Amino acid sequence: QNVAALEGLMNAVRDVGGTVRLRNGAFRFSQDQCRSGSADLRSDILTLAAQPYGRNFGDIIGTVTCEDGAVVVDLESQSDTGDTLDVLARAELSGTSEVNAEMKTNDAELALVLGQLQFRNEDGVWRYSTIRGL
């Protein structure tokens, strides 16, 4: 799937482009819940976003699963200098969603970019959190 076509992402994220790939997956949904399923997820969006800044991040990799009726996405990536990104997202079929991301870095330039993307520095860890649809 083309990242630019994914609704619900911040425009700054969609503008980067790239792809999201699901593999080895199968899901079962009812009218209002994710009943069962899992898949592997991989995206090159962070790799592409980091290039203009001279940074080398690997693909974002992780899983998509069903938990308590919701679709849960658990992702991670790491740069060649040890910066790490962890993302945990949860979406209910009712439209409610929550995204939490943590970036650990000692890079001042990367910190500046994170601040522009609405991340907050909390004790040396850059955090982003949003809830929609409540």
Coordinates of N, CA, C and O in Angstrom, one line a residue:
Q1 N 0.8 -1.2 0.0 CA 0.0 0.0 0.0 C 0.9 1.2 0.0 O 1.9 1.3 0.7
N2 N 0.5 2.2 -0.8 CA 1.3 3.5 -0.8 C 0.9 4.3 0.4 O -0.2 4.5 0.8
V3 N 2.0 4.7 1.2 CA 1.8 5.5 2.4 C 0.9 6.7 2.2 O 0.1 7.1 3.0
A4 N 1.1 7.4 1.1 CA 0.4 8.7 0.8 C -1.1 8.4 0.7 O -1.9 9.4 0.9
A5 N -1.5 7.2 0.4 CA -3.0 6.9 0.3 C -3.6 6.5 1.6 O -4.8 6.3 1.7
L6 N -2.8 6.4 2.7 CA -3.4 5.9 4.0 C -4.0 7.1 4.7 O -3.4 8.0 5.1
E7 N -5.3 7.0 4.9 CA -6.0 8.0 5.7 C -5.7 7.9 7.1 O -5.4 6.8 7.6
G8 N -5.8 9.0 7.8 CA -5.6 9.0 9.3 C -4.1 9.3 9.7 O -3.9 9.6 10.9
L9 N -3.2 9.3 8.8 CA -1.8 9.6 9.1 C -1.6 11.1 9.0 O -2.3 11.8 8.3
M10 N -0.7 11.6 9.8 CA -0.3 13.0 9.7 C 0.1 13.3 8.3 O 0.8 12.5 7.7
N11 N -0.2 14.5 7.8 CA 0.1 14.9 6.5 C 1.7 14.8 6.3 O 2.1 14.4 5.2
A12 N 2.4 15.2 7.3 CA 3.9 15.2 7.2 C 4.4 13.8 6.9 O 5.4 13.5 6.2
V13 N 3.7 12.8 7.5 CA 4.0 11.4 7.3 C 3.6 10.9 5.9 O 4.4 10.3 5.2
R14 N 2.4 11.3 5.5 CA 1.9 10.9 4.2 C 2.8 11.5 3.1 O 3.0 10.8 2.0
D15 N 3.2 12.7 3.3 CA 4.0 13.4 2.3 C 5.4 12.7 2.0 O 5.9 12.9 0.9
V16 N 5.9 11.9 2.9 CA 7.1 11.2 2.8 C 7.0 10.2 1.7 O 7.9 9.9 0.9
G17 N 5.9 9.5 1.6 CA 5.7 8.5 0.6 C 6.1 7.2 1.1 O 6.2 6.9 2.3
G18 N 6.5 6.3 0.2 CA 6.9 4.9 0.6 C 5.8 4.0 0.6 O 4.7 4.3 0.1
T19 N 6.1 2.8 1.1 CA 5.1 1.7 1.0 C 5.0 1.0 2.4 O 5.9 1.0 3.2
V20 N 3.8 0.4 2.6 CA 3.5 -0.5 3.7 C 3.2 -1.8 3.2 O 2.3 -1.9 2.3
R21 N 3.8 -2.9 3.7 CA 3.6 -4.2 3.2 C 3.1 -5.1 4.3 O 3.8 -5.2 5.4
L22 N 2.0 -5.8 4.1 CA 1.6 -6.9 5.1 C 1.9 -8.2 4.5 O 1.6 -8.4 3.3
R23 N 2.4 -9.1 5.2 CA 2.7 -10.5 4.8 C 2.3 -11.5 5.8 O 2.3 -11.2 7.0
N24 N 2.1 -12.7 5.3 CA 1.8 -13.8 6.2 C 0.6 -13.5 7.1 O 0.6 -13.8 8.3
G25 N -0.4 -12.9 6.5 CA -1.5 -12.5 7.4 C -2.9 -13.0 6.9 O -3.1 -13.3 5.8
A26 N -3.7 -13.1 7.9 CA -5.1 -13.5 7.7 C -5.9 -12.9 8.9 O -5.4 -13.1 10.0
F27 N -7.0 -12.3 8.7 CA -7.8 -11.7 9.7 C -9.3 -12.1 9.6 O -9.7 -12.4 8.4
R28 N -9.9 -12.2 10.7 CA -11.4 -12.5 10.7 C -12.0 -11.3 11.5 O -11.7 -11.0 12.6
F29 N -13.0 -10.7 10.8 CA -13.7 -9.5 11.4 C -15.2 -9.8 11.5 O -15.8 -10.5 10.7
S30 N -15.8 -9.3 12.6 CA -17.3 -9.3 12.7 C -17.7 -7.9 12.3 O -16.8 -7.1 11.9
Q31 N -18.9 -7.6 12.5 CA -19.4 -6.3 12.1 C -18.7 -5.2 12.9 O -18.5 -4.1 12.4
D32 N -18.3 -5.5 14.2 CA -17.8 -4.4 15.0 C -16.5 -4.7 15.7 O -16.0 -4.0 16.6
Q33 N -15.9 -5.9 15.4 CA -14.6 -6.3 16.1 C -13.7 -7.0 15.1 O -14.1 -7.7 14.2
C34 N -12.4 -6.9 15.5 CA -11.4 -7.8 14.9 C -11.4 -9.1 15.7 O -11.1 -9.0 16.9
R35 N -11.8 -10.2 15.2 CA -12.0 -11.4 15.9 C -10.7 -12.2 16.1 O -10.5 -12.7 17.2
S36 N -9.9 -12.3 15.0 CA -8.7 -13.0 15.2 C -7.8 -12.6 13.9 O -8.3 -12.2 12.9
G37 N -6.5 -12.9 14.1 CA -5.6 -12.7 13.0 C -4.3 -12.1 13.4 O -4.1 -11.5 14.5
S38 N -3.4 -12.2 12.4 CA -2.1 -11.6 12.6 C -1.4 -11.5 11.3 O -1.7 -12.2 10.3
A39 N -0.4 -10.5 11.2 CA 0.4 -10.4 9.9 C 1.7 -9.7 10.3 O 1.7 -9.0 11.3
D40 N 2.7 -9.8 9.5 CA 3.9 -9.1 9.6 C 3.8 -7.8 8.8 O 3.2 -7.8 7.7
L41 N 4.3 -6.7 9.3 CA 4.2 -5.5 8.6 C 5.6 -4.9 8.4 O 6.5 -5.0 9.3
R42 N 5.9 -4.3 7.3 CA 7.2 -3.7 7.0 C 6.9 -2.4 6.2 O 6.1 -2.4 5.3
S43 N 7.6 -1.3 6.5 CA 7.5 -0.1 5.7 C 8.9 0.6 5.6 O 9.7 0.6 6.5
D44 N 9.1 1.2 4.5 CA 10.3 2.0 4.2 C 10.1 3.5 4.5 O 11.0 4.2 4.2
I45 N 9.0 3.9 5.1 CA 8.8 5.3 5.3 C 9.9 6.0 6.1 O 10.3 7.1 5.8
L46 N 10.3 5.4 7.2 CA 11.4 6.0 8.0 C 12.7 6.1 7.3 O 13.4 7.0 7.4
T47 N 13.0 5.0 6.5 CA 14.2 5.1 5.7 C 14.2 6.3 4.8 O 15.2 7.0 4.6
L48 N 13.1 6.5 4.1 CA 12.9 7.6 3.1 C 12.9 8.9 3.9 O 13.5 9.9 3.4
A49 N 12.2 9.0 5.0 CA 12.2 10.3 5.7 C 13.5 10.7 6.3 O 13.8 11.9 6.4
A50 N 14.4 9.7 6.6 CA 15.7 10.1 7.2 C 16.7 10.5 6.2 O 17.7 11.2 6.5
Q51 N 16.6 10.0 5.0 CA 17.6 10.3 3.9 C 17.9 11.7 3.7 O 19.1 12.1 3.7
P52 N 17.0 12.6 3.6 CA 17.3 14.0 3.4 C 18.1 14.7 4.5 O 18.8 15.7 4.3
Y53 N 18.1 14.0 5.7 CA 18.8 14.5 6.8 C 20.2 13.8 7.0 O 20.9 13.9 8.0
G54 N 20.5 12.9 6.1 CA 21.8 12.2 6.1 C 21.8 11.1 7.2 O 22.8 10.6 7.7
R55 N 20.6 10.6 7.5 CA 20.5 9.5 8.5 C 20.1 8.2 7.9 O 19.5 8.2 6.8
N56 N 20.5 7.1 8.5 CA 20.3 5.8 7.9 C 19.5 5.0 8.9 O 20.0 4.5 9.9
F57 N 18.2 4.9 8.7 CA 17.3 4.1 9.5 C 16.9 2.9 8.7 O 16.7 3.0 7.4
G58 N 16.7 1.8 9.3 CA 16.2 0.6 8.7 C 14.7 0.7 8.5 O 14.1 1.6 9.0
D59 N 14.2 -0.3 7.8 CA 12.7 -0.3 7.6 C 12.0 -0.4 9.0 O 12.6 -0.9 10.0
I60 N 10.8 0.1 9.1 CA 10.0 -0.2 10.3 C 9.4 -1.6 10.1 O 8.8 -1.9 9.1
I61 N 9.6 -2.4 11.1 CA 9.1 -3.8 11.1 C 8.3 -4.1 12.3 O 8.5 -3.5 13.4
G62 N 7.3 -5.0 12.2 CA 6.6 -5.4 13.4 C 5.4 -6.3 13.0 O 5.4 -6.9 11.9
T63 N 4.4 -6.2 13.8 CA 3.2 -7.1 13.6 C 1.9 -6.3 13.7 O 1.8 -5.2 14.3
V64 N 0.9 -6.9 13.1 CA -0.5 -6.4 13.2 C -1.3 -7.6 13.8 O -1.2 -8.7 13.3
T65 N -2.0 -7.4 14.9 CA -2.8 -8.5 15.5 C -4.1 -8.0 15.9 O -4.4 -6.8 15.9
C66 N -5.0 -8.9 16.3 CA -6.2 -8.6 16.9 C -6.1 -8.8 18.4 O -5.6 -9.8 18.9
E67 N -6.5 -7.8 19.2 CA -6.5 -7.9 20.7 C -7.7 -7.2 21.2 O -8.0 -6.0 20.9
D68 N -8.5 -8.0 21.9 CA -9.7 -7.5 22.6 C -10.6 -6.7 21.6 O -11.2 -5.7 21.9
G69 N -10.7 -7.2 20.4 CA -11.6 -6.7 19.4 C -11.0 -5.6 18.5 O -11.6 -5.1 17.6
A70 N -9.8 -5.1 18.8 CA -9.2 -4.0 18.1 C -8.0 -4.6 17.3 O -7.5 -5.6 17.5
V71 N -7.6 -3.8 16.3 CA -6.5 -4.0 15.5 C -5.3 -3.3 16.2 O -5.4 -2.1 16.4
V72 N -4.2 -4.1 16.5 CA -3.1 -3.5 17.2 C -1.8 -3.7 16.3 O -1.6 -4.7 15.8
V73 N -1.1 -2.6 16.2 CA 0.1 -2.5 15.4 C 1.3 -2.2 16.3 O 1.2 -1.2 17.0
D74 N 2.3 -3.1 16.3 CA 3.5 -2.9 17.1 C 4.7 -2.9 16.2 O 5.0 -3.9 15.6
L75 N 5.4 -1.7 16.2 CA 6.5 -1.5 15.2 C 7.7 -1.0 15.9 O 7.7 -0.4 16.9
E76 N 8.9 -1.3 15.2 CA 10.1 -0.7 15.7 C 11.1 -0.5 14.5 O 10.9 -1.1 13.4
S77 N 12.1 0.3 14.7 CA 13.1 0.6 13.8 C 14.3 1.1 14.5 O 14.2 1.6 15.6
Q78 N 15.5 1.0 13.9 CA 16.7 1.4 14.5 C 17.6 2.0 13.4 O 17.7 1.6 12.3
S79 N 18.4 3.1 13.8 CA 19.3 3.7 12.9 C 20.7 3.0 13.0 O 20.9 2.3 14.0
D80 N 21.6 3.4 12.1 CA 22.9 2.8 12.2 C 23.7 3.4 13.3 O 24.8 2.9 13.6
T81 N 23.2 4.5 13.9 CA 23.9 5.1 15.1 C 23.3 4.8 16.4 O 23.6 5.3 17.4
G82 N 22.3 3.9 16.4 CA 21.6 3.5 17.6 C 20.4 4.2 18.0 O 19.8 3.9 19.1
D83 N 19.9 5.1 17.2 CA 18.6 5.7 17.5 C 17.5 4.7 17.4 O 17.6 3.8 16.5
T84 N 16.5 4.7 18.2 CA 15.4 3.7 18.1 C 14.1 4.4 18.0 O 13.8 5.4 18.6
L85 N 13.2 3.7 17.3 CA 11.8 4.2 17.2 C 10.9 3.0 17.6 O 11.1 1.9 17.0
D86 N 9.9 3.2 18.5 CA 8.9 2.2 18.8 C 7.6 2.8 18.7 O 7.3 3.9 19.2
V87 N 6.7 2.1 18.0 CA 5.3 2.6 17.8 C 4.3 1.5 18.2 O 4.5 0.4 17.8
L88 N 3.3 1.9 19.0 CA 2.2 1.0 19.3 C 0.9 1.8 19.0 O 0.7 2.9 19.5
A89 N 0.1 1.2 18.1 CA -1.1 1.8 17.7 C -2.3 0.8 17.8 O -2.1 -0.4 17.7
R90 N -3.4 1.3 18.1 CA -4.6 0.5 18.4 C -5.8 1.2 17.7 O -6.0 2.4 17.9
A91 N -6.6 0.4 17.0 CA -7.7 1.0 16.3 C -8.9 0.1 16.5 O -8.9 -1.1 16.2
E92 N -10.0 0.7 16.9 CA -11.3 0.0 17.1 C -12.0 0.1 15.8 O -11.9 1.1 15.1
L93 N -12.9 -0.8 15.4 CA -13.6 -0.7 14.2 C -14.7 0.4 14.3 O -15.2 0.8 13.3
S94 N -15.0 0.8 15.5 CA -15.9 1.9 15.7 C -15.3 3.3 15.2 O -16.0 4.3 15.1
G95 N -14.0 3.3 15.0 CA -13.4 4.5 14.5 C -12.4 5.1 15.6 O -11.7 6.1 15.2
T96 N -12.4 4.7 16.8 CA -11.5 5.2 17.8 C -10.1 4.6 17.6 O -10.0 3.4 17.3
S97 N -9.1 5.5 17.6 CA -7.8 5.0 17.5 C -6.8 5.7 18.4 O -7.1 6.8 18.9
E98 N -5.7 5.1 18.7 CA -4.7 5.6 19.6 C -3.3 5.2 19.0 O -3.1 4.1 18.6
V99 N -2.4 6.2 19.0 CA -1.1 6.0 18.5 C -0.1 6.5 19.6 O -0.3 7.7 20.0
N100 N 0.9 5.7 19.9 CA 1.9 6.1 20.8 C 3.3 5.8 20.2 O 3.5 4.6 19.8
A101 N 4.2 6.7 20.1 CA 5.5 6.5 19.5 C 6.5 7.1 20.5 O 6.3 8.1 21.1
E102 N 7.7 6.4 20.5 CA 8.8 6.8 21.3 C 10.1 6.7 20.4 O 10.3 5.7 19.8
M103 N 10.8 7.8 20.4 CA 12.1 7.9 19.7 C 13.2 8.2 20.7 O 13.1 9.2 21.5
K104 N 14.2 7.3 20.8 CA 15.3 7.6 21.6 C 16.5 8.0 20.7 O 16.9 7.2 19.8
T105 N 17.0 9.2 21.0 CA 18.1 9.7 20.2 C 18.9 10.7 21.0 O 18.4 11.4 21.9
N106 N 20.2 10.8 20.7 CA 21.1 11.9 21.2 C 21.4 12.9 20.1 O 22.3 13.7 20.4
D107 N 20.8 12.8 19.0 CA 21.1 13.6 17.8 C 20.3 14.9 17.9 O 19.1 14.9 17.8
A108 N 21.0 16.0 18.0 CA 20.3 17.3 18.1 C 19.5 17.7 16.9 O 18.4 18.3 17.0
E109 N 20.0 17.4 15.7 CA 19.2 17.7 14.5 C 17.9 16.8 14.4 O 16.9 17.3 14.0
L110 N 18.0 15.6 14.8 CA 16.9 14.7 14.8 C 15.9 15.2 15.8 O 14.7 15.2 15.6
A111 N 16.3 15.6 16.9 CA 15.5 16.2 18.0 C 14.7 17.4 17.5 O 13.5 17.5 17.8
L112 N 15.3 18.2 16.7 CA 14.7 19.4 16.1 C 13.5 18.9 15.2 O 12.4 19.5 15.3
V113 N 13.8 18.0 14.4 CA 12.7 17.4 13.5 C 11.6 16.8 14.3 O 10.4 17.1 14.0
L114 N 11.9 16.1 15.3 CA 10.9 15.5 16.2 C 10.0 16.5 16.8 O 8.8 16.4 16.9
G115 N 10.6 17.6 17.3 CA 9.8 18.7 17.8 C 8.8 19.3 16.8 O 7.7 19.6 17.2
Q116 N 9.2 19.4 15.6 CA 8.3 19.9 14.5 C 7.2 18.9 14.2 O 6.2 19.3 13.6
L117 N 7.4 17.6 14.5 CA 6.4 16.6 14.3 C 5.5 16.3 15.5 O 4.9 15.3 15.6
Q118 N 5.5 17.3 16.4 CA 4.7 17.2 17.6 C 5.1 16.2 18.6 O 4.3 15.8 19.5
F119 N 6.3 15.7 18.6 CA 6.9 14.9 19.6 C 7.3 15.8 20.8 O 7.7 16.9 20.6
R120 N 7.2 15.2 22.0 CA 7.6 16.0 23.2 C 8.8 15.3 23.9 O 8.8 14.0 24.0
N121 N 9.7 16.0 24.4 CA 10.9 15.4 25.0 C 10.5 15.2 26.5 O 10.2 16.2 27.2
E122 N 10.5 14.0 26.9 CA 10.2 13.6 28.3 C 11.4 12.8 28.9 O 11.5 11.6 28.5
D123 N 12.2 13.4 29.7 CA 13.4 12.8 30.3 C 14.3 12.1 29.2 O 14.7 11.0 29.4
G124 N 14.5 12.8 28.1 CA 15.5 12.3 27.1 C 14.8 11.4 26.1 O 15.5 10.9 25.2
V125 N 13.6 11.1 26.2 CA 12.8 10.2 25.3 C 11.8 11.1 24.6 O 11.0 11.8 25.2
W126 N 11.8 11.1 23.3 CA 10.8 11.9 22.5 C 9.6 11.0 22.3 O 9.6 9.9 21.8
R127 N 8.4 11.6 22.7 CA 7.2 10.9 22.7 C 6.1 11.6 21.9 O 6.0 12.8 22.0
Y128 N 5.3 10.8 21.2 CA 4.2 11.3 20.5 C 3.0 10.5 20.8 O 3.1 9.2 20.9
S129 N 1.8 11.1 21.1 CA 0.7 10.3 21.4 C -0.6 11.1 20.9 O -0.7 12.3 21.0
T130 N -1.5 10.3 20.4 CA -2.8 10.9 20.0 C -3.9 9.9 20.1 O -3.7 8.7 19.9
I131 N -5.1 10.4 20.4 CA -6.3 9.6 20.4 C -7.3 10.3 19.5 O -7.5 11.5 19.7
R132 N -7.9 9.5 18.7 CA -9.0 10.1 17.8 C -10.2 9.3 17.9 O -10.2 8.1 18.2
G133 N -11.3 10.0 17.6 CA -12.6 9.3 17.5 C -13.4 9.2 18.8 O -14.3 8.4 18.9
L134 N -12.9 9.8 19.9 CA -13.6 9.6 21.2 C -14.8 10.6 21.2 O -14.8 11.6 20.7

